[in-house]
Short mmCIF file of C-alpha atoms and ligand atoms in Angstrom, two decimals:
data_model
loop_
_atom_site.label_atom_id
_atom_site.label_comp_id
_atom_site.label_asym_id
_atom_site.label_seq_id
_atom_site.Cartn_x
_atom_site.Cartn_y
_atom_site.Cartn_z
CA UNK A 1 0.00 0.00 0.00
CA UNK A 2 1.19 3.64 -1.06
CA UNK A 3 2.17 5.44 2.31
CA UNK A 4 -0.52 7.85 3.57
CA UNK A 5 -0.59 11.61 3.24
CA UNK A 6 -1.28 13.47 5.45
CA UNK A 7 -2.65 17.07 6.21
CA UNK A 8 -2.84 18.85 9.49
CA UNK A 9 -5.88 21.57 9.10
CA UNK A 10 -4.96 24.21 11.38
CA UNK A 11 -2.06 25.91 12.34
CA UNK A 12 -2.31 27.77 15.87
CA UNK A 13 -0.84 26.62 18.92
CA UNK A 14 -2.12 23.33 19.25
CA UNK A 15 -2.06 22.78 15.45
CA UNK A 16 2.26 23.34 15.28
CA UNK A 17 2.72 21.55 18.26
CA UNK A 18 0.97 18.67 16.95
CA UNK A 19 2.92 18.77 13.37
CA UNK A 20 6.18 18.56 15.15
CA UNK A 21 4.91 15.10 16.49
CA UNK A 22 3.48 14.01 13.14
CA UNK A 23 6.02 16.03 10.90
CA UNK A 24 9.01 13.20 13.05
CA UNK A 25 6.40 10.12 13.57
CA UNK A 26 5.88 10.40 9.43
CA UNK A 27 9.52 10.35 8.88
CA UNK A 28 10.36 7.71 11.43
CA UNK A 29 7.44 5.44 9.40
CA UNK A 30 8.29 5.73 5.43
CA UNK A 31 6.50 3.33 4.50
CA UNK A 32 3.00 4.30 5.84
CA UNK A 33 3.35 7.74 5.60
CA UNK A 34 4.48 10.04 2.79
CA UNK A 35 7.56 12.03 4.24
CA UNK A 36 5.83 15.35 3.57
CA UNK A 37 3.06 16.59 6.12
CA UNK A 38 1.20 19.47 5.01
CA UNK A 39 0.13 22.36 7.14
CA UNK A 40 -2.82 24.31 6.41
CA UNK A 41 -2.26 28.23 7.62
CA UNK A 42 -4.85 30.65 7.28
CA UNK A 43 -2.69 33.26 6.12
CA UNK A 44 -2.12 36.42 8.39
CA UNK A 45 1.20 38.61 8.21
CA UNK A 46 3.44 38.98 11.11
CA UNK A 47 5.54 42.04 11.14
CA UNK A 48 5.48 42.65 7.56
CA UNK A 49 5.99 38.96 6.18
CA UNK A 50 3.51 36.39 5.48
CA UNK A 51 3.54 33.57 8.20
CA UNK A 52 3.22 30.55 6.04
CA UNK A 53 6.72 32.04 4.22
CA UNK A 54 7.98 32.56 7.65
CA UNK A 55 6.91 29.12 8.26
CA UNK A 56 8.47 27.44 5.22
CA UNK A 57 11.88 29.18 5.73
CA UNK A 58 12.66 29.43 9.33
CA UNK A 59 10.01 26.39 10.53
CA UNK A 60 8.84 27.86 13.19
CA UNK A 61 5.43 29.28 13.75
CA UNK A 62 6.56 32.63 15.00
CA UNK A 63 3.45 33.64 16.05
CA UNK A 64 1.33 30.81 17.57
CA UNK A 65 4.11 27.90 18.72
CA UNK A 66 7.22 30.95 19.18
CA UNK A 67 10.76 28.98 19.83
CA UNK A 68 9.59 25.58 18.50
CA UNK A 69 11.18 24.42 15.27
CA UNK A 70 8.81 22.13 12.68
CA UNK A 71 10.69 19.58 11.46
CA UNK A 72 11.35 20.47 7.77
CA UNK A 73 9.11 18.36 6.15
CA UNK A 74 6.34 20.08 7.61
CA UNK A 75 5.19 22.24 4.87
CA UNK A 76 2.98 25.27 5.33
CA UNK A 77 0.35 25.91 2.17
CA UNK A 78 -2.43 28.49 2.41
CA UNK A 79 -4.93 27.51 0.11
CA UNK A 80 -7.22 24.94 1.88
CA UNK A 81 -8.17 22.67 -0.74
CA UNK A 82 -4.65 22.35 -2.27
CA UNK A 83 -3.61 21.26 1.52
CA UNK A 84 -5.76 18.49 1.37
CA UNK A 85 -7.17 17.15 -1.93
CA UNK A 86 -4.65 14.56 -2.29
CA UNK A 87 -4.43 13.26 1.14
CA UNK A 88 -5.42 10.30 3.37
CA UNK A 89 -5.41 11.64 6.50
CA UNK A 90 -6.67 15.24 8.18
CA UNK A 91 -6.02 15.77 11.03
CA UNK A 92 -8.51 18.62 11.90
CA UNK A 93 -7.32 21.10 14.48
CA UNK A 94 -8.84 24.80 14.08
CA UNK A 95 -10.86 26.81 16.87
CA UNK A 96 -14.46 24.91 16.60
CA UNK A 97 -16.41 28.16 15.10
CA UNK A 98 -14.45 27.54 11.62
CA UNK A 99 -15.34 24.65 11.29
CA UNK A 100 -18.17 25.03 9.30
CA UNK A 101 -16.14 27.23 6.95
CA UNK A 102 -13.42 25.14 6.54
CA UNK A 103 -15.00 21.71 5.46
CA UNK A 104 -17.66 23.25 3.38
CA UNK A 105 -14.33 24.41 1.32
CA UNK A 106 -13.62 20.77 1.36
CA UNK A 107 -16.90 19.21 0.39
CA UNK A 108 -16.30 17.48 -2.49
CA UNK A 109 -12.46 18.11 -2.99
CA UNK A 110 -11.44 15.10 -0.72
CA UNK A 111 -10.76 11.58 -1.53
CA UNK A 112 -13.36 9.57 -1.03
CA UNK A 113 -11.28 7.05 1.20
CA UNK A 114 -9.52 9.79 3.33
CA UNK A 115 -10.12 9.41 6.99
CA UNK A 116 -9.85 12.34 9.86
CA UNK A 117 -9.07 12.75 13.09
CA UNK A 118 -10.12 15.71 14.99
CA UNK A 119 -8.33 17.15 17.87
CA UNK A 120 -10.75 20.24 18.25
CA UNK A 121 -12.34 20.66 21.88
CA UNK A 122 -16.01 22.41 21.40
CA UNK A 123 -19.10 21.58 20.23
CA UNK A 124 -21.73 22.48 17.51
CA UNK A 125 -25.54 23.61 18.17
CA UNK A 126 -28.29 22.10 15.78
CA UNK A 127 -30.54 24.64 14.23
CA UNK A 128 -33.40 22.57 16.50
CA UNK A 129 -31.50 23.67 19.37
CA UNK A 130 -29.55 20.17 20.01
CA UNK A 131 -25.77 19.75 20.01
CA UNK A 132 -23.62 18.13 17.60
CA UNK A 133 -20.05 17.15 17.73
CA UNK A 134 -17.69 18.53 15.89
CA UNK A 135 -16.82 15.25 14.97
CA UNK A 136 -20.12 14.51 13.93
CA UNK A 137 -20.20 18.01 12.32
CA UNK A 138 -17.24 17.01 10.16
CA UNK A 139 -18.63 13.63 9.22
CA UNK A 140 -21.81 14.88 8.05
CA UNK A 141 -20.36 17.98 5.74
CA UNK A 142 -17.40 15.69 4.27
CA UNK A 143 -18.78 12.54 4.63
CA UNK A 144 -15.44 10.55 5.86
CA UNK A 145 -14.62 8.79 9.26
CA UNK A 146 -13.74 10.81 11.72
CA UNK A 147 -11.87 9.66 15.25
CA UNK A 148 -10.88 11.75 17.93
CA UNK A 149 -7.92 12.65 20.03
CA UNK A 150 -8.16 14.78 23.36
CA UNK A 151 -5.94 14.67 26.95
CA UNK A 152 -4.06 16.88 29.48
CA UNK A 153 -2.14 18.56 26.48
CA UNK A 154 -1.41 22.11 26.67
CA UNK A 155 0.31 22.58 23.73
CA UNK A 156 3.29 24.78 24.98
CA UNK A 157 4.48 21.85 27.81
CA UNK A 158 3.69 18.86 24.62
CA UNK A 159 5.95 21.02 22.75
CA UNK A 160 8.86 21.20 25.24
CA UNK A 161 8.15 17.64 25.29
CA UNK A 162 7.09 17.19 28.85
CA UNK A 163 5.72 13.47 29.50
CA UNK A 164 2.35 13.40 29.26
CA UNK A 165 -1.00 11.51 27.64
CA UNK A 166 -3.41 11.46 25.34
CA UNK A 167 -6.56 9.34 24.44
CA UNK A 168 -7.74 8.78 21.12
CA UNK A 169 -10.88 7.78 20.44
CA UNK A 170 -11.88 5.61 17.36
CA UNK A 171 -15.08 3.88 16.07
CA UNK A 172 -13.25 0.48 15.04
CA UNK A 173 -10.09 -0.07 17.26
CA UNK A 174 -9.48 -3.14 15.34
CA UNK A 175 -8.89 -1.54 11.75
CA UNK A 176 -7.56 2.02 12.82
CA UNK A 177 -6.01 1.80 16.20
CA UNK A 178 -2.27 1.17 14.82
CA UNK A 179 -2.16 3.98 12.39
CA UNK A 180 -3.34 6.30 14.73
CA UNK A 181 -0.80 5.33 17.38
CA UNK A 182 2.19 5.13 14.91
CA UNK A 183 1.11 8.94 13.71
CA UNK A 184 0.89 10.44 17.21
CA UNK A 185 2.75 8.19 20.06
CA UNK A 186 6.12 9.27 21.31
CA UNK A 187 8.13 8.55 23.96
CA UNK A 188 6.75 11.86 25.99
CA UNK A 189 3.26 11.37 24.30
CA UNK A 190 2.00 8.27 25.21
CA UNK A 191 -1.23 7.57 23.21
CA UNK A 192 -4.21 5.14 24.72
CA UNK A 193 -6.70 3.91 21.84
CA UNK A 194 -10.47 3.63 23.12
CA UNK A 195 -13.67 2.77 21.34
CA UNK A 196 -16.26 5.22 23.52
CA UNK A 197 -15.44 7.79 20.87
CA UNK A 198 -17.98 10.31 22.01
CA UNK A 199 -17.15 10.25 25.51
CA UNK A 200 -13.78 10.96 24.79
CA UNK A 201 -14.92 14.07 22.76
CA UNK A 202 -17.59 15.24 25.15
CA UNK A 203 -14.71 14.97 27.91
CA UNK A 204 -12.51 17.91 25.88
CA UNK A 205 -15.39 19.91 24.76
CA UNK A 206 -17.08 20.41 28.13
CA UNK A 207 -14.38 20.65 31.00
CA UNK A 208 -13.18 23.72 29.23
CA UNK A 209 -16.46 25.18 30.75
CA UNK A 210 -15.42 24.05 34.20
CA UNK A 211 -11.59 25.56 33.34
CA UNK A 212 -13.88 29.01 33.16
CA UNK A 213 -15.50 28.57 36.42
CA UNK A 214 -11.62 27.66 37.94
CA UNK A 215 -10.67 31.12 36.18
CA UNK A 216 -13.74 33.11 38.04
CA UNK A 217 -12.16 31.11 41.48
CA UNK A 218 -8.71 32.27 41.02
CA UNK A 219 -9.85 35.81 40.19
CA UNK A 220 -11.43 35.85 42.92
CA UNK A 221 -8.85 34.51 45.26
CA UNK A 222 -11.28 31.82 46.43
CA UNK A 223 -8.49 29.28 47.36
CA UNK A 224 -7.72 25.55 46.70
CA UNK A 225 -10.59 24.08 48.16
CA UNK A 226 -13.01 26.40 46.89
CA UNK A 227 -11.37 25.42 43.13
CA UNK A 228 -11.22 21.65 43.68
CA UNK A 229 -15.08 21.58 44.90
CA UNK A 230 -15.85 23.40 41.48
CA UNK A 231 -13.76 21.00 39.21
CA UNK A 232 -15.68 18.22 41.31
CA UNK A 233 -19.21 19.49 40.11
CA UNK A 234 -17.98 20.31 37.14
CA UNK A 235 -16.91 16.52 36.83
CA UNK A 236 -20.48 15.68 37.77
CA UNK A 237 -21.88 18.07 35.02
CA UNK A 238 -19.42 16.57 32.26
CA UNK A 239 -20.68 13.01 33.18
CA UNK A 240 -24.73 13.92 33.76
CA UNK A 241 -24.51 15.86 30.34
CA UNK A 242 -23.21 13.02 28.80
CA UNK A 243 -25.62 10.49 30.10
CA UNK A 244 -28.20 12.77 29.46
CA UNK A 245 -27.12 13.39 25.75
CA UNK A 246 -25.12 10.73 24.54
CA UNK A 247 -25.70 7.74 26.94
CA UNK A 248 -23.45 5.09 27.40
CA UNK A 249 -20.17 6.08 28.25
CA UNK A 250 -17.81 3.71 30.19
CA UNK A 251 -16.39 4.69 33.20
CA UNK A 252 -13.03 3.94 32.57
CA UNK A 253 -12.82 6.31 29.96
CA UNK A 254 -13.61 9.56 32.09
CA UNK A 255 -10.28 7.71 33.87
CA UNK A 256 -8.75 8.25 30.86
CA UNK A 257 -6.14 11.34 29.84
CA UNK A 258 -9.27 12.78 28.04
CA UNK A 259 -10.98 13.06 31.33
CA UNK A 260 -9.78 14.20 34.50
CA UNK A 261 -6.60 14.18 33.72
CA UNK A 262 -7.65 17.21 31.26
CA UNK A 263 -9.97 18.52 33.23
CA UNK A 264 -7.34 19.34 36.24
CA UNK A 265 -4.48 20.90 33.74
CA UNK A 266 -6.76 23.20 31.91
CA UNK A 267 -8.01 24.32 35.47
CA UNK A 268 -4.80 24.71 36.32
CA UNK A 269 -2.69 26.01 33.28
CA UNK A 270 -4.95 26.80 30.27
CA UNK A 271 -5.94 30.01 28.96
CA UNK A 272 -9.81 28.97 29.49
CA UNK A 273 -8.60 29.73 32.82
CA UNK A 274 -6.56 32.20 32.40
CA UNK A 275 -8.81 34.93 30.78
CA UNK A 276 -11.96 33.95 33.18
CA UNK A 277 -9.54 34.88 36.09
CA UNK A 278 -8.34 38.30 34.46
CA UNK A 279 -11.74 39.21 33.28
CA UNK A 280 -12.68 39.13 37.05
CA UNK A 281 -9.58 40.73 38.21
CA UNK A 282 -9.74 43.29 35.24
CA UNK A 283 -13.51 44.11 34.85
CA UNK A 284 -12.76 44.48 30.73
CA UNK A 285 -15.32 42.20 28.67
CA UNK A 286 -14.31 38.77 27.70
CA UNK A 287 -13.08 39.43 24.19
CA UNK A 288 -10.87 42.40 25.17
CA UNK A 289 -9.06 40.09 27.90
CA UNK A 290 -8.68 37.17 25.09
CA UNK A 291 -7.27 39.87 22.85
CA UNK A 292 -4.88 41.23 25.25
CA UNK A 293 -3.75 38.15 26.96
CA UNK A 294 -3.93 35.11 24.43
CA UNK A 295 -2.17 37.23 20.65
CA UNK A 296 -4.36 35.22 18.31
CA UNK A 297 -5.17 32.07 20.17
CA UNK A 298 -8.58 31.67 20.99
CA UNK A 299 -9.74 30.10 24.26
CA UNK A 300 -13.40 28.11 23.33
CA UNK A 301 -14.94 27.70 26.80
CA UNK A 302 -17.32 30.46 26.89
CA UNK A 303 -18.34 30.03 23.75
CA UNK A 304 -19.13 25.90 24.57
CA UNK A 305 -20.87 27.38 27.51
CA UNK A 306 -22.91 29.62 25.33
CA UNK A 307 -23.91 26.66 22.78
CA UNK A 308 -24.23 23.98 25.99
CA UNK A 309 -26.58 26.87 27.59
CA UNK A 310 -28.96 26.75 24.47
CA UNK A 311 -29.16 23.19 24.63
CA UNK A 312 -30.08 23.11 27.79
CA UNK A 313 -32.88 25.47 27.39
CA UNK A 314 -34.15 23.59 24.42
CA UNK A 315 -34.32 20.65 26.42
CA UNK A 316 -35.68 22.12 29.49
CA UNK A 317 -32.40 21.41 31.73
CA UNK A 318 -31.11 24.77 32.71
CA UNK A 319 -31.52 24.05 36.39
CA UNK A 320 -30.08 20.31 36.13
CA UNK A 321 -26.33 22.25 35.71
CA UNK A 322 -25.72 25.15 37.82
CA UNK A 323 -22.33 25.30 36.92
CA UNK A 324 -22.37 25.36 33.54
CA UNK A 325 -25.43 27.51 33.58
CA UNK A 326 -23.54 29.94 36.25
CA UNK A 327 -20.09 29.92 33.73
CA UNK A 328 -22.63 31.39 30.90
CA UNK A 329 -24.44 34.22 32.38
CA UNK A 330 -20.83 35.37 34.07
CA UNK A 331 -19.45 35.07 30.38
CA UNK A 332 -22.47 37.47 29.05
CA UNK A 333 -22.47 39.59 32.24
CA UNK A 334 -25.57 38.93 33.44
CA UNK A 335 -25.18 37.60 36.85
CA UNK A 336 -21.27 38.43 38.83
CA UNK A 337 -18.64 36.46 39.46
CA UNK A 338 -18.48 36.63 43.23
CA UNK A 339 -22.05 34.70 42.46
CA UNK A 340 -20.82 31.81 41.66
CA UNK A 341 -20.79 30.02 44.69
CA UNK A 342 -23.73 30.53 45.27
CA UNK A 343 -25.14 29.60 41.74
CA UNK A 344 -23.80 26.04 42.84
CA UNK A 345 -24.02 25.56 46.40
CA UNK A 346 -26.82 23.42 46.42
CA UNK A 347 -25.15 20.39 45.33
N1 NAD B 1 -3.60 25.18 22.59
C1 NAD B 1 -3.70 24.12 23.35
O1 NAD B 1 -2.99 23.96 24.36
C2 NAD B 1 -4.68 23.04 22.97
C3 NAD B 1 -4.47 21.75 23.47
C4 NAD B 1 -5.37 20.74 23.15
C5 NAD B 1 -6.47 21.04 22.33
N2 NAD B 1 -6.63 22.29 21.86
C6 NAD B 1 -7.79 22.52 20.97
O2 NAD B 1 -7.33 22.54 19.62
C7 NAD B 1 -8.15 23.40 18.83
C8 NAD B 1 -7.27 24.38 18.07
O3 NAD B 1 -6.55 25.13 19.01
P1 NAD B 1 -5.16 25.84 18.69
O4 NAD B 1 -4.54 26.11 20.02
O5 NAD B 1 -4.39 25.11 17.68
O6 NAD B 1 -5.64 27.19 17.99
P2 NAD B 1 -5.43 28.70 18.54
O7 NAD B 1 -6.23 28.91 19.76
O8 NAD B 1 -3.98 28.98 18.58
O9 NAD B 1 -6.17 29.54 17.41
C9 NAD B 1 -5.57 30.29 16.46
C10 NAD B 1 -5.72 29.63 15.12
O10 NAD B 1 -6.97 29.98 14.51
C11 NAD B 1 -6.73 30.38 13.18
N3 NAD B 1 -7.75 31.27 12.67
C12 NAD B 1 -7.98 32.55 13.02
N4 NAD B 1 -9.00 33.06 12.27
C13 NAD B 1 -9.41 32.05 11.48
C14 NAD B 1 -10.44 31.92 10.51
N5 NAD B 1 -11.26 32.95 10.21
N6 NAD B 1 -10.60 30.76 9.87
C15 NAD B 1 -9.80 29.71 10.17
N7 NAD B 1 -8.81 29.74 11.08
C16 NAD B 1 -8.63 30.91 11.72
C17 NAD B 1 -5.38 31.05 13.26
O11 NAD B 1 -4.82 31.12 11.98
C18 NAD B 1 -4.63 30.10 14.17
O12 NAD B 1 -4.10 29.04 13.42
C19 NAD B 1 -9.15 24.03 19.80
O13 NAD B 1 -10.35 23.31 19.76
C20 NAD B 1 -8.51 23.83 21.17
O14 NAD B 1 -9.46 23.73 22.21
C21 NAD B 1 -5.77 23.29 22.14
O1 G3P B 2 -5.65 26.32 27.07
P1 G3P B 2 -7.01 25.68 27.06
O2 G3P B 2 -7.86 26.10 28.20
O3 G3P B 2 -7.66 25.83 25.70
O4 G3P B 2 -6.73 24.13 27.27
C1 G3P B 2 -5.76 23.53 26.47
C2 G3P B 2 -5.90 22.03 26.43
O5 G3P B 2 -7.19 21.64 26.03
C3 G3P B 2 -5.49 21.34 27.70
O6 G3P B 2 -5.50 19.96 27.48
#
């Protein structure tokens, strides 16, 4: 068999830090993957120059992954299509509100045998007021398999190539589980293969809600125990939303990196986090904070809190998840954040 090619769709932080995984893991397999990876960057210009030339010649992503060299066969190409009408594998990693964009600009420009895996953490709303994963989002625009791979990764600590895990989840371990572990395992990114697909997705789309409510704690100086009792009802949120939505998880997977291994780094070190504590420290609005603090990057837990809070009305559940409930209406400004305690004492 002809090795696979493979395209990374996305290029911010989590995007590079992933290609300089799959950039190596491609060359260190020849045979089942062709030895260049494209990179799809949605062109921008960074101080004067475009970034997929800066990318190209210096391989680095100066802007979103700063100090990191891409391997060289890592190659940056701007127009989306061209990135990935000839290859076997995406590997979808963009902020979840482009996502619709994106593969709509794909429909019908794929092969029809390529596969995808998507590392994006957020969530789609139906037009009937449901949710959707992006996963599902994906496979219903493009019309390919898609697996998933979330865990306790900030990108900046995978990049300096700090040990640490991640789970992907897959709809036929059997048939895919090897190819996904020979593009992504390393020695300091040890990869776990699981069938419960959607809990694994669910997992990284919904504790970056509860990283929000750990962001309104620390801004509010509210101390350890105050911020461990939220991630705890946030961990009960994450699992009654998924039993409510998409029944049948298995325990072992919220055991998994995906789970709470993810769900205590991003309250601890990710920018979900970060910007909920300085917009409580700061006073600005939400977007100005992101702005300031995160140059580009874009942190998706209030807007999964916005699209989980419009489920949740649709389906008459607002009062089932004070948390998640409480992380929305402190995102819009409608209730404070020194309410938030109180939004979820009752549990
Ligand atoms: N950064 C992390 O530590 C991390 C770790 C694990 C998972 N994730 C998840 O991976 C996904 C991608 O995150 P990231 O950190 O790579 O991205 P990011 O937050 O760095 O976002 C910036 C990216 O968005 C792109 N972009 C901006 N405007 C765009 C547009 N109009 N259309 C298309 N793209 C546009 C930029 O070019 C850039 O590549 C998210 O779902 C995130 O939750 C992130
Ligand atoms: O920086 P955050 O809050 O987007 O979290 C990053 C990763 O999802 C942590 O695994």
């Amino acid at each position: 068999m002809a090795p696979k090619k493979v395209t990374i769709v996305g290029s911010g932080n989590w995007g590079s830090a992933i290609a300089r995984i799959v950039g190596q893991n491609a060359q260190q397999y020849p045979n089942l993957f062709d030895q260049t990876v494209n990179m799809w960057v949605f062109e921008e210009i960074v101080d004067g120059q475009k970034l997929s030339e800066i990318i190209n010649t210096q391989h680095e992503n100066v802007k979103y992954l700063p100090g990191k060299k891409l391997p060289e066969n890592v190659v940056a190409v701007t127009d989306v299509v061209d990135s990935c009408k000839n290859s076997d594998i995406l590997v979808f990693v963009i902020p979840h509100q482009f996502v619709p964009k994106v593969c709509n600009q794909l429909k019908g420009n794929l092969k029809s045998d390529a596969m995808a895996i998507s590392l994006i953490k957020g969530l789609s709303v139906n037009p009937n007021g449901g949710i959707k994963l992006i996963s599902e989002e994906i496979h219903e625009i493009l019309n390919i398999e898609v697996s998933v791979l979330m865990g306790a990764n900030l990108a900046h600590e995978v990049a300096d190539e700090k040990f640490c895990e991640a789970t992907i989840g897959t709809l036929d371990k059997k048939k895919d589980a090897e190819m996904w572990f020979k593009l992504f395992n390393t020695e300091n990114f040890r990869i776990n293969v699981v069938e419960d697909a959607n809990t694994v997705e669910l997992c990284g789309a919904l504790k970056n809600v509860v990283a929000c409510a750990a962001g309104f704690a620390d801004g509010l100086k509210l101390g350890d125990n105050t911020k461990a009792a939220l991630i705890r009802i946030g961990l009960m949120e994450i699992i009654k939303f998924i039993e409510n939505f998409y029944p049948g998880a298995r325990l072992e997977t919220f055991l998994e990196s995906c789970g709470v291994a993810d769900l205590v780094t991003t309250c601890y070190g990710g920018r979900n986090r970060k910007i909920c504590e300085a917009y409580v420290t700061s006073k600005k609005p939400l977007s100005e904070v992101e702005k300031e603090l995160l140059n580009g990057q874009s942190a998706q837990g209030p807007l999964t809190a916005e699209e989980i809070y419009a489920t949740l009305q649709s389906k008459n559940s607002v009062e089932k998840f004070p948390l998640f409930v409480a992380v929305h209406r402190i995102c819009k400004g409608e209730v404070p954040a020194d309410r938030l305690i109180e939004c979820v004492r009752a549990n």
